[in-house]
Structure formats: C-alpha cells, structure tokens
CSV table of C-alpha atoms in Angstrom, one decimal:
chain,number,residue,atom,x,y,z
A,1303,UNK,CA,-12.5,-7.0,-10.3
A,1304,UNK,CA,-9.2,-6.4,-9.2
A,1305,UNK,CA,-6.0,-5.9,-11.5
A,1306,UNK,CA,-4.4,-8.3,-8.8
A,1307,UNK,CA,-6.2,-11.3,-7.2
A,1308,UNK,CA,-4.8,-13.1,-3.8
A,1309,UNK,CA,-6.2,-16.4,-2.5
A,1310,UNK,CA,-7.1,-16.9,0.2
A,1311,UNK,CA,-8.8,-13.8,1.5
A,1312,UNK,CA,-8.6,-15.1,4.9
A,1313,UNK,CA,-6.6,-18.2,6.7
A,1314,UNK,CA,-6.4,-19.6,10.1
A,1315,UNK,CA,-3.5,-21.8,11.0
A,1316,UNK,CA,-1.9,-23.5,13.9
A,1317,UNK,CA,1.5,-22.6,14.9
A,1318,UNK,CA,4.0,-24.9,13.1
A,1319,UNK,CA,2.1,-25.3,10.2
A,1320,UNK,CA,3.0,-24.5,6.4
A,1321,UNK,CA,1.2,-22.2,4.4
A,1322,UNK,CA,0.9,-20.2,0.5
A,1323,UNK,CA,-0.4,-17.3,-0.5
A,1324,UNK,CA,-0.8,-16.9,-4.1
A,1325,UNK,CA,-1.1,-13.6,-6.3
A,1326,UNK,CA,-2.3,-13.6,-9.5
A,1327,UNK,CA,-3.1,-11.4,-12.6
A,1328,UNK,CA,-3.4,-11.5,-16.4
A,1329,UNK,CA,-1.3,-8.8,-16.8
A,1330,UNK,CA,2.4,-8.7,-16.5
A,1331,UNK,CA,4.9,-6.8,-14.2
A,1332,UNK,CA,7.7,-5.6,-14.4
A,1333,UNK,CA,8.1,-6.1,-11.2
A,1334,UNK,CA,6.5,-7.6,-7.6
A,1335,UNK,CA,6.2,-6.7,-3.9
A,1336,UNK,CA,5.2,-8.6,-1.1
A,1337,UNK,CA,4.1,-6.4,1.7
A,1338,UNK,CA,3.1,-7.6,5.9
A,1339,UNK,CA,0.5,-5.0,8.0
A,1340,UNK,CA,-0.2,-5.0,11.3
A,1341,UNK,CA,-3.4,-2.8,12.5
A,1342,UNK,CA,-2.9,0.3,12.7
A,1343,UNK,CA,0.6,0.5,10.6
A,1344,UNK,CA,2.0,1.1,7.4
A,1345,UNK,CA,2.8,-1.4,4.9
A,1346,UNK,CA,6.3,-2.9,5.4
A,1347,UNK,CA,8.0,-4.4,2.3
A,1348,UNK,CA,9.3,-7.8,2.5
A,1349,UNK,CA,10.8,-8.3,-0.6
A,1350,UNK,CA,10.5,-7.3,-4.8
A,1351,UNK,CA,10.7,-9.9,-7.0
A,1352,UNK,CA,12.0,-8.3,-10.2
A,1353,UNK,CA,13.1,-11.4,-13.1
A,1354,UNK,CA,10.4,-14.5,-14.5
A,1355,UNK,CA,11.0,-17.3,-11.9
A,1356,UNK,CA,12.9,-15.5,-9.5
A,1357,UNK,CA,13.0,-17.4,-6.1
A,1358,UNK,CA,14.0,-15.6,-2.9
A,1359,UNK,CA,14.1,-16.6,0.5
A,1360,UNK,CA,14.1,-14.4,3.9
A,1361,UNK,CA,14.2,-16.8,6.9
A,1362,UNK,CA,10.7,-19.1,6.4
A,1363,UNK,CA,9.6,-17.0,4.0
A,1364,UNK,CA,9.7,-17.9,0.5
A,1365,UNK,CA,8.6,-16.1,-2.6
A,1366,UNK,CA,8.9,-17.0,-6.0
A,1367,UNK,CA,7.8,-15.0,-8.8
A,1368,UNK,CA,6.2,-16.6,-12.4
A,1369,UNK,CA,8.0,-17.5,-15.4
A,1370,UNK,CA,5.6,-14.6,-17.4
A,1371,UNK,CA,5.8,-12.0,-14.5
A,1372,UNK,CA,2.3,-12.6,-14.2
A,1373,UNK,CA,1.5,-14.3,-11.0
A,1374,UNK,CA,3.2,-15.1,-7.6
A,1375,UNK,CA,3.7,-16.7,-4.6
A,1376,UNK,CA,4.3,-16.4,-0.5
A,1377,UNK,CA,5.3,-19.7,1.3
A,1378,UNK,CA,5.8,-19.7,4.8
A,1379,UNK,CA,6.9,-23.1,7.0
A,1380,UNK,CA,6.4,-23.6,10.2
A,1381,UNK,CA,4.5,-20.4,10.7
A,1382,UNK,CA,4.7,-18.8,14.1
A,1383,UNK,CA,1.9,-15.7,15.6
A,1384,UNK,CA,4.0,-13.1,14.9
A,1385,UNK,CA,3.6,-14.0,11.5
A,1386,UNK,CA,-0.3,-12.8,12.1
A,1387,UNK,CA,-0.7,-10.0,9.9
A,1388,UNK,CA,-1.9,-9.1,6.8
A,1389,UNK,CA,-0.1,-10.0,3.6
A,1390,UNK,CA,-0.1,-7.6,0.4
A,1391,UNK,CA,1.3,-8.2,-3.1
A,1392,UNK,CA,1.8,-5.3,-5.5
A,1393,UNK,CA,2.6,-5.3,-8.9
A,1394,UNK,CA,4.4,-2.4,-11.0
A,1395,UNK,CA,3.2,-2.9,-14.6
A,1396,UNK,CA,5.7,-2.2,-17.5
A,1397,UNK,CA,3.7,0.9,-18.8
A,1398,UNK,CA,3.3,2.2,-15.5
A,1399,UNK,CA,4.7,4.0,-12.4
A,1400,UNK,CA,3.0,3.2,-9.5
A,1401,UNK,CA,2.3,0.1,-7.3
A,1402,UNK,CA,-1.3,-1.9,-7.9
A,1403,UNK,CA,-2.2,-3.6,-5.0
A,1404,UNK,CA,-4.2,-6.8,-4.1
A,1405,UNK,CA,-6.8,-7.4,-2.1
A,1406,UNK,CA,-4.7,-8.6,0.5
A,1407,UNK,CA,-4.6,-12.2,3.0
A,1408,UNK,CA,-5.1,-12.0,6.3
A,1409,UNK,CA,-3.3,-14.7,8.5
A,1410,UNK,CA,-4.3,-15.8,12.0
A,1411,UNK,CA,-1.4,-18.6,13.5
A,1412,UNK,CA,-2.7,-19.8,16.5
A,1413,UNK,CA,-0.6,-20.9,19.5
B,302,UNK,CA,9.0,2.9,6.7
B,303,UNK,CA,9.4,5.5,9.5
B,304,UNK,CA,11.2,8.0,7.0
B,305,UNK,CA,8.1,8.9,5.7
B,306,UNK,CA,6.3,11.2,7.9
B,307,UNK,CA,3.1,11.7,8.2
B,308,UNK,CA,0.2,13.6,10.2
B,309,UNK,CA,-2.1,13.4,12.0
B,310,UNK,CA,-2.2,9.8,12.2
B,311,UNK,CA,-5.7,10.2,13.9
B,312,UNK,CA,-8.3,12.7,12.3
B,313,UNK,CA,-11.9,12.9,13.6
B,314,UNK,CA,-14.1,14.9,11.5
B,315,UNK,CA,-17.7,15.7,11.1
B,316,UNK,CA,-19.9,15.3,7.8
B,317,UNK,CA,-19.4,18.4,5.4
B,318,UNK,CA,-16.3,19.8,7.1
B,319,UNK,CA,-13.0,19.5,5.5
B,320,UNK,CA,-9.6,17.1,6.3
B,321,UNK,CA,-6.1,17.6,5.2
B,322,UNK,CA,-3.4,15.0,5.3
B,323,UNK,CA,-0.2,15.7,5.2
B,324,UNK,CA,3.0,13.8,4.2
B,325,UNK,CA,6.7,14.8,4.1
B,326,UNK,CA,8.3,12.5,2.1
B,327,UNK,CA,11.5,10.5,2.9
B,328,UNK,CA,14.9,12.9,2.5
B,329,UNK,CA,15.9,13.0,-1.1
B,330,UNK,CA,12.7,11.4,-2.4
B,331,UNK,CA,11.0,13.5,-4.4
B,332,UNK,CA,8.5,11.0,-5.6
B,333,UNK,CA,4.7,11.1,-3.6
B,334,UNK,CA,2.0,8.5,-3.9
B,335,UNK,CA,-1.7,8.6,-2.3
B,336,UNK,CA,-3.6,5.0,-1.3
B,337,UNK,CA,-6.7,4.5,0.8
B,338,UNK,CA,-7.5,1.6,2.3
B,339,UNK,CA,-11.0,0.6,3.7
B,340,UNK,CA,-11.1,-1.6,6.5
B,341,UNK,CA,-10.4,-5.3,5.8
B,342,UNK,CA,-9.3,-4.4,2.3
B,343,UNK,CA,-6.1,-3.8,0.9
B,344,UNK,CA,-5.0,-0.2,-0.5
B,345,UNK,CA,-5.8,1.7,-3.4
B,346,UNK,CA,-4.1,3.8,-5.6
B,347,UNK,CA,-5.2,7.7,-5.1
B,348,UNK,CA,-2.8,9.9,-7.0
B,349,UNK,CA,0.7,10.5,-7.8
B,350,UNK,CA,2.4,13.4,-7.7
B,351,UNK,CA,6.2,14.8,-8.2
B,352,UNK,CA,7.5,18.2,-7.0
B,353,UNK,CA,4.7,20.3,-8.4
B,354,UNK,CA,3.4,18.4,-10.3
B,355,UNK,CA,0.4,15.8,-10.4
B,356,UNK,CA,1.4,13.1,-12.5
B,357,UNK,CA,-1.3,10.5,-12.3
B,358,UNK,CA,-4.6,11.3,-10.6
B,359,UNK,CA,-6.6,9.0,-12.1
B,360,UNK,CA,-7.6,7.3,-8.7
B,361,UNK,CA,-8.3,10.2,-7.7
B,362,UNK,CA,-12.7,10.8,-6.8
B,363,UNK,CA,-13.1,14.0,-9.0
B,364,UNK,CA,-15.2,15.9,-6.9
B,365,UNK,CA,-13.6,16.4,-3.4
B,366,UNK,CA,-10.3,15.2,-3.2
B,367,UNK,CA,-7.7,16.8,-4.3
B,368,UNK,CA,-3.4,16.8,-3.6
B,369,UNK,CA,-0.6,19.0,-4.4
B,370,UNK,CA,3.5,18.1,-3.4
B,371,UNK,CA,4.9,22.1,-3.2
B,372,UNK,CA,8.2,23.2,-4.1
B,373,UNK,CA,8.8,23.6,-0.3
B,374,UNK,CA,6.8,21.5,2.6
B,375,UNK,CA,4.7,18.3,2.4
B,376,UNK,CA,2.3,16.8,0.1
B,377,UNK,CA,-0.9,17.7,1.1
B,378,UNK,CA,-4.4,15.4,0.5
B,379,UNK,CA,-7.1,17.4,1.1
B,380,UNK,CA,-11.0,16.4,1.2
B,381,UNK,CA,-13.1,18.8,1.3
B,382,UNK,CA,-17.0,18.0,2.4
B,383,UNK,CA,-16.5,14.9,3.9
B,384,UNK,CA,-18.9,12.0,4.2
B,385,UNK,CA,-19.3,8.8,6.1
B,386,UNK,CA,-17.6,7.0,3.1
B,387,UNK,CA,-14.4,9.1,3.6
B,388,UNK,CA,-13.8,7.0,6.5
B,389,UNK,CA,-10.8,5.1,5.7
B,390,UNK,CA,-7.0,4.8,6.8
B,391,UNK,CA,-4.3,7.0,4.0
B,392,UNK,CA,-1.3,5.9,3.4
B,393,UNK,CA,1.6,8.0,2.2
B,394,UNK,CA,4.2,6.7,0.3
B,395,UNK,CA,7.3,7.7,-1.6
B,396,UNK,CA,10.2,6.8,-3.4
B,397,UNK,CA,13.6,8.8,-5.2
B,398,UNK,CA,13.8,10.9,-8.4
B,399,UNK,CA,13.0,8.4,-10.7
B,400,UNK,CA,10.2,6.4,-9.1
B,401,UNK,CA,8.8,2.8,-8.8
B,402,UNK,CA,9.4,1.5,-12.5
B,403,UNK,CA,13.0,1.9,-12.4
B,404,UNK,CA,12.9,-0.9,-9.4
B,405,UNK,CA,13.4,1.6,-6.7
B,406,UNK,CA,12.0,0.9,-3.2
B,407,UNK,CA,8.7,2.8,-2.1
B,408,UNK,CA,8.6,3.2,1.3
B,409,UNK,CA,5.1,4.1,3.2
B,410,UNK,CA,4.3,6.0,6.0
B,411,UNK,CA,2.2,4.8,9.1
B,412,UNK,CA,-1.2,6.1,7.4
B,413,UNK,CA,-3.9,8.7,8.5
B,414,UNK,CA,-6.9,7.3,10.2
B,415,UNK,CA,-10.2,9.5,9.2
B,416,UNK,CA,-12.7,8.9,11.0
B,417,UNK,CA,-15.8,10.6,10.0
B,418,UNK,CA,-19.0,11.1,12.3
C-alpha cells in the first residue's frame, strides 16, 4: 500500500480533451509536488503546492491542493502529445524531510 | 534538473559483481537523496544523506546497498553483489542546507540506468 495513491494508473486521451489526475493519502503534508517524466529522464518539478486549498495554474495545467493537505489534484484542458509523460505527485510530511512519492499516471494524448 | 550531475547514466553489470553510482550534487546544496524506480512505477525513497552524514536510511535494503556523501567529491550509492532485481533506474536528487521540509526545491538528476545480466 502506498503512503500516496494516484488514480488513474494509466489514461489514454485524444488531443483536445480534458483530463484529472488525482493524489490521495490519509496522511497530511506539509507540502505537495507535482512532477512530469519522460523515458529515460529525471523528474522535472511542475509546481509545490504548500497551503490547504491552494490553487495554482501554469498554462493548461491546473493544480489544486486539499483543504486538510491531504489529497490533490492535476487538471489539464485541452491536452496536447507533448503532454505524454508520466505524472508524479510527492508529498513532504510534517515530521519528515524527504519527498514520498506516488505510484505515478502515465498519459498517452493521441493526435 | 541538469545541476545535479550524475554518472554513469548507463551501467551494465553482471550478477555478483558490484555497481557504484555517483552524484555530485547541485553547487551549494549540501542536501543528497537516493530513489529507485522500477520500470512502470514511480520512485522510491532509498536514503538520505548530508555532508557525512547518513540521516535517514531507512529505505535503504540492509544487506548490499550502501551510500556515503564525503566531505569532498560526490555521493556515492554503492551495491555490492548485484542481482537481477537490482535492475532499476537511480535517481539522485538534492536540495540546500536546510532540506525539503523547509519548502525548498529538490532538484533531481537524469538517473542511472543498471542494467543487470
């Protein structure tokens, strides 16, 4: 069982469609991290989501974070293929000092 | 992401011998962190370590594996006997003086594929 869940594992999409990726836990953060991978590469932070309902916005991107710090979300409209990748949420916890990962969503858009 | 360095990003090895990955850390960071991820799954925390000191290992396998961050040079992963289960891409990462909980940014390297035959 992992610390942090994400649904769905995988998802397969037309181009122009919307889409949400959800991460959730029972445990609370002090703060979150949504992370994109492409194969063969590093992690590369999109944003940290640090305050209970915290909404932030990077182009179609949208991520909010819960009211109890316990669970978020990735919303993307009218996704495009090079938003294929795989998507990763991290949590720091408040008695902790390292990231905890989720399992990760992997996102096809098709042209 | 490119700040952290590390190497090889390819590593072929074959059962029983030993790998070492190694990681210089972004300038002034003085934070290091260990994750493995397994193919079509996400990453998992290994160890953290600070300038000499491991501060969290308890990711860590406790036969094997081991890491150290020296006063001087990079943080080195090292796995010692390796087997198929090894295989897996490791990712670097680090972050400044006073680490992830404060709210500061970790930044990752581009991972260490181990590929073991």
């Amino acid at each position: 069982t992992q610390l942090l869940e994400q649904s769905p594992q995988f998802l397969s999409i037309q181009e122009g469609e919307n889409l949400t990726v959800y991460c959730n836990s029972s445990s609370v953060f002090s703060s979150l991290q949504w992370y994109r991978q492409e194969p063969g590469e590093g992690p590369v932070l999109l944003v940290t989501v640090v305050t209970g309902g915290e909404v932030k916005k990077l182009k179609r991107l949208t991520f909010q974070f819960g009211d109890a710090r316990k669970d978020s979300s990735l919303h993307i409209t009218a996704a495009q293929p090079g938003d294929t990748g795989l998507y990763l949420c991290a949590g720091v916890m408040d008695a902790g000092n390292m990231l905890t990962f989720g399992g990760g969503t992997r996102l096809m858009v098709k042209p | 992401n490119a700040g952290v360095m590390q190497n090889p990003r390819h590593l072929v090895r074959r059962r029983g011998q030993e790998a070492r990955l190694r990681c210089s850390p972004m300038k002034g960071h003085s934070h290091v962190y260990w994750y493995r991820q397994l193919p079509e799954e996400g990453l998992k925390f290994m160890v953290y370590l600070q300038k000499e000191n491991i501060i969290d290992e308890s990711g860590m396998p406790k036969e094997r594996f081991s890491a150290e961050f020296p006063k001087e040079g990079p943080s080195i992963l090292r796995i010692q006997q390796v087997v198929r289960g090894d295989s897996a891409a490791y990712f670097c990462a680090s972050s400044p003086s006073t680490g992830v909980l404060s709210g500061n940014t970790i930044y990752f390297g581009e991972g260490s594929w181990l590929t073991v035959v």
